[in-house]
Amino acid sequence: MKSILGALQPLGRALMLPIAVLPIAGLLMRLGQPDLIPGGLPFIGAAGQAIFDHLGLLFAIGVATGFARDGNGAACLAGVTCFLVTTEAGKTLLTVPPEAVAGFTGPSIDLATAAWKAKVMARLDVPIGILSGLVGGLFYNRFSAIKLPEYLAFFGGRRFVPIVSGLAGLALALVVGLGFQSISNGIDALSTAATSAGAPGLFVFGLLNRLLLVTGLHHILNNVAWFVVGDWHGTTGDLRRFFAGDPSAGSFMAGFFPVMMFGLPAACLAMYHAAAPDRRKAVGGMLFSLALTSALTGVTEPIEFSFMFLAPVLFAIHAVLTGLSMALMDLLGVKLGFGFSAGLFDYVLNYGKATRPLLLLPVGAVYFLLYYGIFRFFIKRMDLPTPGREPLSDTPATSSPVVAGGRGAAFAQALGGGGNLTTVGACTTRLRLVVRDQALVDDAALKALGARGIIRPSATALQVVLGPIADVVSVEIRDALALGGGIVAPPAAAAPTAEPKLTLAAPLLAALGGADNIADSARYFGRLRVMLRDAAKADQAALDTLNLHAVARPAPGLLHLLGDEATLGRLIAA
């Protein structure tokens, strides 16, 4: 099971990148509509609509970036290539029904045919975009270093990735074009099942949405509901249909508002009041900040991870209450939508498009009292170790002040050093990492740096919950690693008889003082890591002749030789 969860982690992370553009899309669309601003601003509305109209393309780019091992632009180009080939070639294989062109004559038949094909293909734009992004990212990882015969060398390496992705797009086009009716019928059946399930179905959706939060796979469930389910004049997905004006859309979003705007802030208040009197001041600032973030923006993970593992029974209750909220809002006929999440900002912005939005206030008030009462009761009755009530020896350290340039290196060190990190990425609120050895990760140091929770979905996958700063921290970690920071000092030099892990080429051995001077060596993407027994024997002038980008010395005797993959390959003996 853990291997399956580990394999799905990159997809959950990658889906968040294109979703990150939805807030600006929703904002622009609403500013362009007359119910928000008298007369509206049509050119701004058109800008927002353009993003919704090309979500498939954005998913192709975002997913490819998320899956590529280094986020290289060649993967994005490959994803776009696959998407365009699939959609445009697939259109030629579609069979146009006679009623679609009935009443048209002459050139207008061609226009009607093109419009029909574009409309029906738009139903699949997000799934095709996700598949195209997977092709671009995975093919980049597989083929970016491929070597072709000398007469085809220009098309080797990264240039080969968009080419082979285009061929994959042809295969997808055959599947989509020839199997469109079956695929469309499957989506219709899914939509009918989801919408006809009513309140019970929405309860299950809300429950699973929170339970899957532990692994980060709730994004996959959300994407199906928000971008695939339902059809309104060719627009699919609960979220997109809501912004397109579908009065029946919003069921898969409305139930989150009472929980995120009222319930979880009340849970924070309950945890504050339940904290030991002498520790309320210490946890009060944190809980107030988390409550305000949830109420205004709908970002809830930092709150949920503050009690998810300390008091699992509260998280189970929270998941059930979320499901009940989804069902209740549906029974009351409330339809609400958001571009980012179920916070006050989205509620106010999209109030004019909502159905019965004022009912959120009494429902929210009930949920505030419900969450406060339930959390306060269970915390006291079961003596749950929520923030401010944990044993002092287990209390997470407060965030250590770290200078702006050093936070990335500090996180890298807490994660076991650059040599322990295979992949560094992030979604909205958590670092999503792949490590070589979980035992090298220092949980206490991560909590001291501000981690709200640490999850290990598989033997190598690691998630660190930080809140909205997660993406910035991931960039700082990658920057620190590129500069040679975050390096954990190796143990004492090995005995002279030890053999290096790599067989280095003669020119490099000579520049480093000979084979006997190499204590350890390893290769990572974009660098060679070499530990010398005597750093004075390294010849910088000789190293400068090897066409390296740079030579970093993060610790005494430790060298990082930075260069492109072709150059590094020549420095390792065959």
Short mmCIF file of C-alpha atoms in Angstrom, two decimals, residues 10-19 55-69 71-72 75-76 78-80 125-141 223:
data_model
loop_
_atom_site.label_atom_id
_atom_site.label_comp_id
_atom_site.label_asym_id
_atom_site.label_seq_id
_atom_site.Cartn_x
_atom_site.Cartn_y
_atom_site.Cartn_z
CA PRO A 10 4.22 13.30 -7.45
CA LEU A 11 0.78 13.48 -9.09
CA GLY A 12 -0.79 15.09 -6.03
CA ARG A 13 2.04 17.63 -5.95
CA ALA A 14 2.00 18.30 -9.70
CA LEU A 15 -1.75 18.98 -9.80
CA MET A 16 -1.35 21.93 -7.45
CA LEU A 17 0.77 23.98 -9.85
CA PRO A 18 -1.92 24.59 -12.51
CA ILE A 19 -4.59 24.93 -9.81
CA LEU A 55 -7.08 24.82 -18.30
CA GLY A 56 -6.14 21.67 -20.20
CA LEU A 57 -3.06 23.36 -21.62
CA LEU A 58 -2.14 24.73 -18.19
CA PHE A 59 -2.45 21.25 -16.67
CA ALA A 60 -0.18 19.87 -19.40
CA ILE A 61 2.47 22.45 -18.51
CA GLY A 62 2.04 22.26 -14.74
CA VAL A 63 1.96 18.47 -14.44
CA ALA A 64 4.99 18.12 -16.73
CA THR A 65 6.90 20.60 -14.57
CA GLY A 66 5.91 18.77 -11.40
CA PHE A 67 6.97 15.36 -12.70
CA ALA A 68 10.23 16.38 -14.36
CA ARG A 69 13.09 15.64 -11.97
CA GLY A 71 11.45 21.09 -13.60
CA ASN A 72 13.22 21.75 -16.89
CA ALA A 75 9.38 18.82 -20.07
CA CYS A 76 6.85 21.68 -20.34
CA ALA A 78 6.92 18.15 -24.34
CA GLY A 79 3.66 18.33 -22.36
CA VAL A 80 2.34 21.12 -24.61
CA ASP A 125 -9.32 19.05 -22.00
CA VAL A 126 -8.34 18.65 -18.33
CA PRO A 127 -7.93 14.82 -18.44
CA ILE A 128 -5.97 15.14 -21.68
CA GLY A 129 -3.89 17.92 -20.13
CA ILE A 130 -3.05 15.77 -17.10
CA LEU A 131 -2.11 12.79 -19.30
CA SER A 132 -0.02 15.03 -21.57
CA GLY A 133 1.77 16.46 -18.55
CA LEU A 134 2.52 12.95 -17.31
CA VAL A 135 3.94 12.08 -20.72
CA GLY A 136 6.07 15.24 -20.82
CA GLY A 137 7.44 14.83 -17.29
CA LEU A 138 8.04 11.09 -17.36
CA PHE A 139 9.51 11.13 -20.87
CA TYR A 140 11.84 13.92 -19.81
CA ASN A 141 13.11 11.82 -16.93
CA ASN A 223 -9.84 17.42 -9.62
#
